[in-house]
mmCIF file of C-alpha atoms in Angstrom:
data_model
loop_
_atom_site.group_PDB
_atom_site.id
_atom_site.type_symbol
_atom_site.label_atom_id
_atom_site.label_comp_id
_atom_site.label_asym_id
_atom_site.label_seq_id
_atom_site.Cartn_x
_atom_site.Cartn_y
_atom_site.Cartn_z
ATOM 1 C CA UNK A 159 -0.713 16.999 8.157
ATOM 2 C CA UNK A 160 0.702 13.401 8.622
ATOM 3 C CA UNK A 161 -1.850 10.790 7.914
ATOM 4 C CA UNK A 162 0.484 7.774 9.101
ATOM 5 C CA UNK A 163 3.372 8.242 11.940
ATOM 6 C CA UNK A 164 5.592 4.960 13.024
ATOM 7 C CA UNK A 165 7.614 5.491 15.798
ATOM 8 C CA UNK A 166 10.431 2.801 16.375
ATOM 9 C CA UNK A 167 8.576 0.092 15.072
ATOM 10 C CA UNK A 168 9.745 -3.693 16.050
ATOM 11 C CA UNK A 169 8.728 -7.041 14.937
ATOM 12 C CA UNK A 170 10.702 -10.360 15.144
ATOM 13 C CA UNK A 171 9.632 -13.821 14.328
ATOM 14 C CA UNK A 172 10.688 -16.290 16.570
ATOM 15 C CA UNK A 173 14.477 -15.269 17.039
ATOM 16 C CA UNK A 174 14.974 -13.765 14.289
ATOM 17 C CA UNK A 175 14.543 -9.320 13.986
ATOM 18 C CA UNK A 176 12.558 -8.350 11.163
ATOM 19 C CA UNK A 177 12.408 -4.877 11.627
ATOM 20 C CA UNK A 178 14.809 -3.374 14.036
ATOM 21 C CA UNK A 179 13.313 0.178 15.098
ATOM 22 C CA UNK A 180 11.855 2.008 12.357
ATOM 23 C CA UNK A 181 10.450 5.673 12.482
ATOM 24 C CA UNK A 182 8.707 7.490 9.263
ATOM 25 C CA UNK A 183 5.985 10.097 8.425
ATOM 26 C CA UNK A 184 3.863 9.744 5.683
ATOM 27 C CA UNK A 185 1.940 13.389 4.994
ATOM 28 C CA UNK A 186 -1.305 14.118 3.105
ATOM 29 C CA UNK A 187 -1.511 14.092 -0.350
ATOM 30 C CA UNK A 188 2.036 13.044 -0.667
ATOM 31 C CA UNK A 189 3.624 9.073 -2.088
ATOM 32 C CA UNK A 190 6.050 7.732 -0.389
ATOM 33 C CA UNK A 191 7.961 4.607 -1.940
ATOM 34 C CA UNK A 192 9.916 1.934 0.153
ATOM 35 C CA UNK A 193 12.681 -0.046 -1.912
ATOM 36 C CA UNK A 194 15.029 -2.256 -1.020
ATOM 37 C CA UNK A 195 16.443 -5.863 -1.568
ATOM 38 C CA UNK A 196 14.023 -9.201 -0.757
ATOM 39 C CA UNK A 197 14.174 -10.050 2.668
ATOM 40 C CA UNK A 198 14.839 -6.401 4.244
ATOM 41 C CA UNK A 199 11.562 -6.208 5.941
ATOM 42 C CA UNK A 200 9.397 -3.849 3.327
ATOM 43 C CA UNK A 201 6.421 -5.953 3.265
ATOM 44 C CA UNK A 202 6.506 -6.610 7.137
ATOM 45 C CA UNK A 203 6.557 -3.352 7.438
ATOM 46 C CA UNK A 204 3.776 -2.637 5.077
ATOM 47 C CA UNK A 205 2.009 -5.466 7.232
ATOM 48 C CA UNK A 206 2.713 -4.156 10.490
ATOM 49 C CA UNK A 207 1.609 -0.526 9.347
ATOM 50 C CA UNK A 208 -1.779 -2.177 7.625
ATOM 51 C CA UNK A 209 -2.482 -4.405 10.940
ATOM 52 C CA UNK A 210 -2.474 -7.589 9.376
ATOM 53 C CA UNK A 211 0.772 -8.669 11.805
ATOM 54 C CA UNK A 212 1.207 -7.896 15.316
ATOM 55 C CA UNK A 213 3.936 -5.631 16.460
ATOM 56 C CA UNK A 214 6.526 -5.993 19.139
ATOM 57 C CA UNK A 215 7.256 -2.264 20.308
ATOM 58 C CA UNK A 216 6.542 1.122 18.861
ATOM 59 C CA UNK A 217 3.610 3.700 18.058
ATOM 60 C CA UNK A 218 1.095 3.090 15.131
ATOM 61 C CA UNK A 219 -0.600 6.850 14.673
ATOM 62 C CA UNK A 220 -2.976 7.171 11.999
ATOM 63 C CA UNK A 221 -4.309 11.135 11.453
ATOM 64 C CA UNK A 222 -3.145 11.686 15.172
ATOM 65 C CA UNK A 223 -5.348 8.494 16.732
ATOM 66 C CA UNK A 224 -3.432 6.012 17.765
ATOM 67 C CA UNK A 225 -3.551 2.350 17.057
ATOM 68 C CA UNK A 226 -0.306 1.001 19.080
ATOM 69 C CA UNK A 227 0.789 2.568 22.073
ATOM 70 C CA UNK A 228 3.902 0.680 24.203
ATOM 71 C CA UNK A 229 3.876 0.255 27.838
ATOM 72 C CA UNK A 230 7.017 0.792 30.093
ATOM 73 C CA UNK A 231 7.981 -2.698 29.835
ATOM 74 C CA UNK A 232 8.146 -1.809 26.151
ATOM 75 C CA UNK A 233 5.095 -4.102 24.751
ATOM 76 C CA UNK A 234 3.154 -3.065 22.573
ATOM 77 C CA UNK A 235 -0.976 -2.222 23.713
ATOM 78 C CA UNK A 236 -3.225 -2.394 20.742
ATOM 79 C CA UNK A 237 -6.494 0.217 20.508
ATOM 80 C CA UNK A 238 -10.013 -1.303 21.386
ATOM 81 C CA UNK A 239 -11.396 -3.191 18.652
ATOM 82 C CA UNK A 240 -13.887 -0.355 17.817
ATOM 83 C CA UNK A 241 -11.059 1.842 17.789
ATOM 84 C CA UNK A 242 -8.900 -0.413 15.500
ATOM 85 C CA UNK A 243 -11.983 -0.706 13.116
ATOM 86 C CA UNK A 244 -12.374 2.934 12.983
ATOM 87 C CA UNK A 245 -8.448 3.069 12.219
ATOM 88 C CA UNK A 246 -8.807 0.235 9.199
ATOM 89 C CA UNK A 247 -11.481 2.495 7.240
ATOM 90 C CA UNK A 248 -8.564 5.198 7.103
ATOM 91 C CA UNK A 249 -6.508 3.129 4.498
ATOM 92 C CA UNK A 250 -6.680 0.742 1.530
ATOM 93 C CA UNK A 251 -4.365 -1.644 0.646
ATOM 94 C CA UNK A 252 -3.666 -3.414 -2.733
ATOM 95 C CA UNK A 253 -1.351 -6.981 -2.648
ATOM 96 C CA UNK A 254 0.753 -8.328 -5.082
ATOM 97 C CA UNK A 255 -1.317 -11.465 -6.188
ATOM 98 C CA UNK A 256 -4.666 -9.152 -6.617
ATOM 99 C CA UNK A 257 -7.071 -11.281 -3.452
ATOM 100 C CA UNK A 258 -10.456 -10.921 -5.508
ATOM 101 C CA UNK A 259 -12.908 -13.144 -4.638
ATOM 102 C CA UNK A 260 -12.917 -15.421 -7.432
ATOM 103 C CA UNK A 261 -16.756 -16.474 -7.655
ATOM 104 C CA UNK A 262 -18.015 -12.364 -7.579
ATOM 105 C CA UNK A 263 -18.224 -10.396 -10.909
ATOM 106 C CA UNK A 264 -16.050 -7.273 -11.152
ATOM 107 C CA UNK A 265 -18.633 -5.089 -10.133
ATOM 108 C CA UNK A 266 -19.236 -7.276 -6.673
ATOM 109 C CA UNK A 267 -15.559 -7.270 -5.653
ATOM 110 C CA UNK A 268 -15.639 -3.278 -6.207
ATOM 111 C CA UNK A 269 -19.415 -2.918 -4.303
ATOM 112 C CA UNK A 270 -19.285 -5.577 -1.588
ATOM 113 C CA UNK A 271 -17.330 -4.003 0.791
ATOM 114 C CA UNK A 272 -19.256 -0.930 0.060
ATOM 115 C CA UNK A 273 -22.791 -2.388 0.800
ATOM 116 C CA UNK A 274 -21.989 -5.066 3.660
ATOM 117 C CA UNK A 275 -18.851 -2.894 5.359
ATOM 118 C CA UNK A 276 -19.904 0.612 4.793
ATOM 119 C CA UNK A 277 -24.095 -0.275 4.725
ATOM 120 C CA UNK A 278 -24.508 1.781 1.718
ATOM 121 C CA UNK A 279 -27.545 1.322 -0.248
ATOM 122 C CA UNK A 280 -27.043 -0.800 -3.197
ATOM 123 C CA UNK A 281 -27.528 1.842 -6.051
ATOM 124 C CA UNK A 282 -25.164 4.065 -4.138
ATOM 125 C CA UNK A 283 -22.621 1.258 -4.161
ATOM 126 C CA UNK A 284 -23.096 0.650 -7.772
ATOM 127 C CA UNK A 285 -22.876 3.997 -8.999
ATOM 128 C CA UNK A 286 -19.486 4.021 -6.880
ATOM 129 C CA UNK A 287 -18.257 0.684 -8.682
ATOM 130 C CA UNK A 288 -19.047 1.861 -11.916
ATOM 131 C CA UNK A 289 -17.204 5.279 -11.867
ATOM 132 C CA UNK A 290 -14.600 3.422 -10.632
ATOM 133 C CA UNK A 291 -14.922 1.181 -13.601
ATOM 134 C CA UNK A 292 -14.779 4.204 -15.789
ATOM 135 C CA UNK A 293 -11.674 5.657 -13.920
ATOM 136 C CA UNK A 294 -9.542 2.099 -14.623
ATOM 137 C CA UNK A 295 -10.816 2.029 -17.949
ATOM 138 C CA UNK A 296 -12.719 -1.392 -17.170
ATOM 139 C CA UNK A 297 -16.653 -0.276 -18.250
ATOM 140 C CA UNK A 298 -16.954 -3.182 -20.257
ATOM 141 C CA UNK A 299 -16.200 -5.869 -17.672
ATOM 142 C CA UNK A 300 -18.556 -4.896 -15.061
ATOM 143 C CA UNK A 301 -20.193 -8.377 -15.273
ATOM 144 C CA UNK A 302 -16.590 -10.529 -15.832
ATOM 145 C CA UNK A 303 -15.536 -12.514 -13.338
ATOM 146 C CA UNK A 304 -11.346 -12.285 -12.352
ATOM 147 C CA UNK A 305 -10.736 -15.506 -14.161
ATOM 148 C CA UNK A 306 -11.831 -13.946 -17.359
ATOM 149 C CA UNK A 307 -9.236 -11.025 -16.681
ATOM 150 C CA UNK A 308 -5.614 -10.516 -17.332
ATOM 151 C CA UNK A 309 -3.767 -10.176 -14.296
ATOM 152 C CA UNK A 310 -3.099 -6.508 -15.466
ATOM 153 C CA UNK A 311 -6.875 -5.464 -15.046
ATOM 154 C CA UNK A 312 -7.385 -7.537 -12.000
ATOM 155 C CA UNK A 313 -4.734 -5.525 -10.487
ATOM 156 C CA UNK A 314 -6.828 -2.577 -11.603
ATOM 157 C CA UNK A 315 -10.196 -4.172 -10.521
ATOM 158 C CA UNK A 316 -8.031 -4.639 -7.140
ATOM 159 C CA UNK A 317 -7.415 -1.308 -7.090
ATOM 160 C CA UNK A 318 -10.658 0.311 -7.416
ATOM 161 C CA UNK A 319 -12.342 -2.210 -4.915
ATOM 162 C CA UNK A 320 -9.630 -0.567 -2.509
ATOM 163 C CA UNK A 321 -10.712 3.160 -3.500
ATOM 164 C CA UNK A 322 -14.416 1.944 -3.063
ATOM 165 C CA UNK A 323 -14.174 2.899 0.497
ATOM 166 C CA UNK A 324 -12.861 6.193 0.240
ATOM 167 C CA UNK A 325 -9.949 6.024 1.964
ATOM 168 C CA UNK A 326 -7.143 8.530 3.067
ATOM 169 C CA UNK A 327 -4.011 6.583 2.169
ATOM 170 C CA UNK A 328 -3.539 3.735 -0.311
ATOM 171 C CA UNK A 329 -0.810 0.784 0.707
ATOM 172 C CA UNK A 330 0.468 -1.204 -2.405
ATOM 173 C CA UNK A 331 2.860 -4.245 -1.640
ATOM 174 C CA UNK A 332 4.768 -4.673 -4.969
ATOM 175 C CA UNK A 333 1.979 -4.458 -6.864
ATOM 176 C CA UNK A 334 3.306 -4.955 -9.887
ATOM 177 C CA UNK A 335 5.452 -8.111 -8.841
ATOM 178 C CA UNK A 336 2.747 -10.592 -9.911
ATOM 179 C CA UNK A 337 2.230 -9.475 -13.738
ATOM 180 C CA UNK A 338 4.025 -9.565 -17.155
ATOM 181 C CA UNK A 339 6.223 -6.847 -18.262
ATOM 182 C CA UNK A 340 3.990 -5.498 -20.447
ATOM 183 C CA UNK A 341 1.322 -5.458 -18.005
ATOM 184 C CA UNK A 342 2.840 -3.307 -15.207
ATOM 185 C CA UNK A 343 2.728 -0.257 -17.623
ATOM 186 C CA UNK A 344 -1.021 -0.367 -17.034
ATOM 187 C CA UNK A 345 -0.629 -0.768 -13.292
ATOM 188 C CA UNK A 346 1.794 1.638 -12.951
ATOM 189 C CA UNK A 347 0.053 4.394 -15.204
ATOM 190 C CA UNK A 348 -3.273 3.911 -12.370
ATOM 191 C CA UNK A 349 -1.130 5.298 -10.291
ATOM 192 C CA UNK A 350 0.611 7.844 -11.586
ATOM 193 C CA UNK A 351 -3.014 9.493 -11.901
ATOM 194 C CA UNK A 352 -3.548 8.786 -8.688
ATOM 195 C CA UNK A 353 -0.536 10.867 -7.521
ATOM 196 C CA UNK A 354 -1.639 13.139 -9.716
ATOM 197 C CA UNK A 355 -5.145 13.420 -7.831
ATOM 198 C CA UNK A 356 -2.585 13.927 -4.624
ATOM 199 C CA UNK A 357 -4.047 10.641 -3.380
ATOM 200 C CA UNK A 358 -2.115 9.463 -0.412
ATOM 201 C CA UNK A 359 0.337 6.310 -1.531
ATOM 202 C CA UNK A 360 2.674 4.642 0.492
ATOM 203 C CA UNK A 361 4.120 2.057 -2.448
ATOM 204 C CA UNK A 362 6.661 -0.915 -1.507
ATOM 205 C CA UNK A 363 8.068 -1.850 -5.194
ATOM 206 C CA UNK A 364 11.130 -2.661 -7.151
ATOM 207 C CA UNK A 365 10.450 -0.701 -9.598
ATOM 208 C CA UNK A 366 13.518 2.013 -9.430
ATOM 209 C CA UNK A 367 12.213 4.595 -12.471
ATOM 210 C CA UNK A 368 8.700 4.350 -11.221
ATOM 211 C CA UNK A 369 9.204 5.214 -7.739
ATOM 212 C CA UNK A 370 11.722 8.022 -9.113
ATOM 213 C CA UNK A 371 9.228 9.469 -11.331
ATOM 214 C CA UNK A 372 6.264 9.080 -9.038
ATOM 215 C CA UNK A 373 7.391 9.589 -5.306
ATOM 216 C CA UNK A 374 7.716 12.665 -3.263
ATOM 217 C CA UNK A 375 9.779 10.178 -0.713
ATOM 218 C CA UNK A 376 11.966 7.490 -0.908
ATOM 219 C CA UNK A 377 12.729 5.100 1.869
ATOM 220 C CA UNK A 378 15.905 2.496 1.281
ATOM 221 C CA UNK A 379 15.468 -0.427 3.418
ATOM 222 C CA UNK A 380 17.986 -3.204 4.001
ATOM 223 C CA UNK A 381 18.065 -5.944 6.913
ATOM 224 C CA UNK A 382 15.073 -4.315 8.856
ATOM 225 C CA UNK A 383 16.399 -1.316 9.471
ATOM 226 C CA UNK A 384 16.321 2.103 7.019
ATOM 227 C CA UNK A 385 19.818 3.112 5.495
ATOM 228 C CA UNK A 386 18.901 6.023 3.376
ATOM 229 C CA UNK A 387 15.472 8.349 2.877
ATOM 230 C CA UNK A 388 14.883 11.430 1.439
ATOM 231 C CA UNK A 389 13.877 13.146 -2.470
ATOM 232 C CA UNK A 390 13.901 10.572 -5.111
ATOM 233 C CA UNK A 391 16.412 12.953 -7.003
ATOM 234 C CA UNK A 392 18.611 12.258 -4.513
ATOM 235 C CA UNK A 393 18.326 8.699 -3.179
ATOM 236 C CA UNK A 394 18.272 7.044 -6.421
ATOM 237 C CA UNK A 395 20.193 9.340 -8.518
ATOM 238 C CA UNK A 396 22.958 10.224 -5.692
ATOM 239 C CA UNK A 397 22.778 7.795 -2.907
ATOM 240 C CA UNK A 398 25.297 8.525 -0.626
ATOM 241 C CA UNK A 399 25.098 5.313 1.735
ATOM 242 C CA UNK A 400 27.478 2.283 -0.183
ATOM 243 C CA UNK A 401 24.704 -0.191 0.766
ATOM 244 C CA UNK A 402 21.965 1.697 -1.524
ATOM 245 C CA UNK A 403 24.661 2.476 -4.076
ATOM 246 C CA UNK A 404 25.214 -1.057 -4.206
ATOM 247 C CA UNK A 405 21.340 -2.039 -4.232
ATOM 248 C CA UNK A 406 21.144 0.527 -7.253
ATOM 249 C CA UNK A 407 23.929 -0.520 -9.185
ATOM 250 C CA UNK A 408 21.748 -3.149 -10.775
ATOM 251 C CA UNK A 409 19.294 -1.145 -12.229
ATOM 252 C CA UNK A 410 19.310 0.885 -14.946
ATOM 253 C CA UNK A 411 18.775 4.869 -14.658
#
């Protein structure tokens, strides 16, 4: 089943294309990773998909409901707003530079969301926080606050506040882009298990071995439109397109 469909999805700012008619699938239980060089429109996209920018033209389809529909003059007609909230409790998202709120604990980033969004009863939302905890390995900081974190576990804390609500597909926007070398092992070994647990990922990163190693999908972008898709095996060991063969040249295999 495909949790997320994009049908020729456009967005511009001002005169200048961002994306230029994109189409992809993402199905259940599956990760999907989007690479490509800075500027080619992956976290736009990401945006676009996620609803935190409006789109010019295309269809926005999450588990078959739809959130954009475009009209015969080829705008683009949002859902209702209940509709559109109904939509945003399908997916999670996780951003480069972490967004906790800076004066909650650990366990209140994870639980508030839960209790004030989602009207579960405080216990409930606690006993959901602090599995999570267990799951990120982060028991002990239940009562830190983020400044008292590396940014590796407040990627992690980031991460769990996002799974807090359950949902059916994660979005992560170079999550990894923010932190140390040493610290985007950590990051990147959440969510291996994750794909492991057939969560559903859709991952924009520049991390080439991960997204080999991890993905059932990769997506090449460049300049807003995609050049190349298809088994990681393929894309980044074989790319056939000379734009992604030149992308990959730079990184090691």
């Amino acid at each position: 089943m495909n949790l997320l469909e994009i049908k020729n999805l456009k967005k511009s700012f001002g005169a200048l294309e961002v994306i230029k008619g994109i189409s992809l699938k993402v199905e259940e239980g599956k990760v999907v990773s989007i690479i490509g060089p800075s500027g080619s429109g992956k976290s736009t996209l990401l945006r676009c998909a996620t609803l935190l920018e409006t789109i010019d033209s295309g269809e926005l389809i999450y588990l078959g409901e739809h959130a954009v529909i475009t009209d015969q003059d080829g705008k683009a007609i949002y859902a209702s707003k209940a509709q559109l909230k109904k939509i945003q409790s399908y997916f999670g998202l996780v951003f480069q530079n972490f967004n906790l709120f800076p004066h909650y604990s650990v366990i209140k980033n994870i639980t508030d969301a839960l209790i004030t969004v989602q009207k579960k009863p405080k216990e409930e939302a606690m006993e959901i926080g602090r599995e999570l905890l267990k799951k990120i390995g982060l028991s002990d900081k239940e009562n830190a606050y983020p400044y008292q974190l590396s940014g590796g576990q407040q990627q992690r804390v980031s991460i769990a506040r996002a799974l807090a609500l359950n949902p059916k597909i994660l979005f992560f926007d170079e999550p990894t882009s923010a932190l140390d070398p040493e610290l985007t092992g950590e990051i990147l070994n959440v969510i291996k298990e994750l794909a492991a647990e057939k969560m559903t990922m859709v991952i924009v990163t520049h991390e080439m071995s991960f997204a080999r190693d991890v993905s059932d999908h990769i997506i090449f972008m460049d300049n807003g439109v995609i050049v190349e898709e298809g088994l990681p095996s393929d894309v980044i060991n074989n790319p056939q397109n000379e734009r992604t063969k030149a992308f990959l040249s730079r990184f090691e295999r």
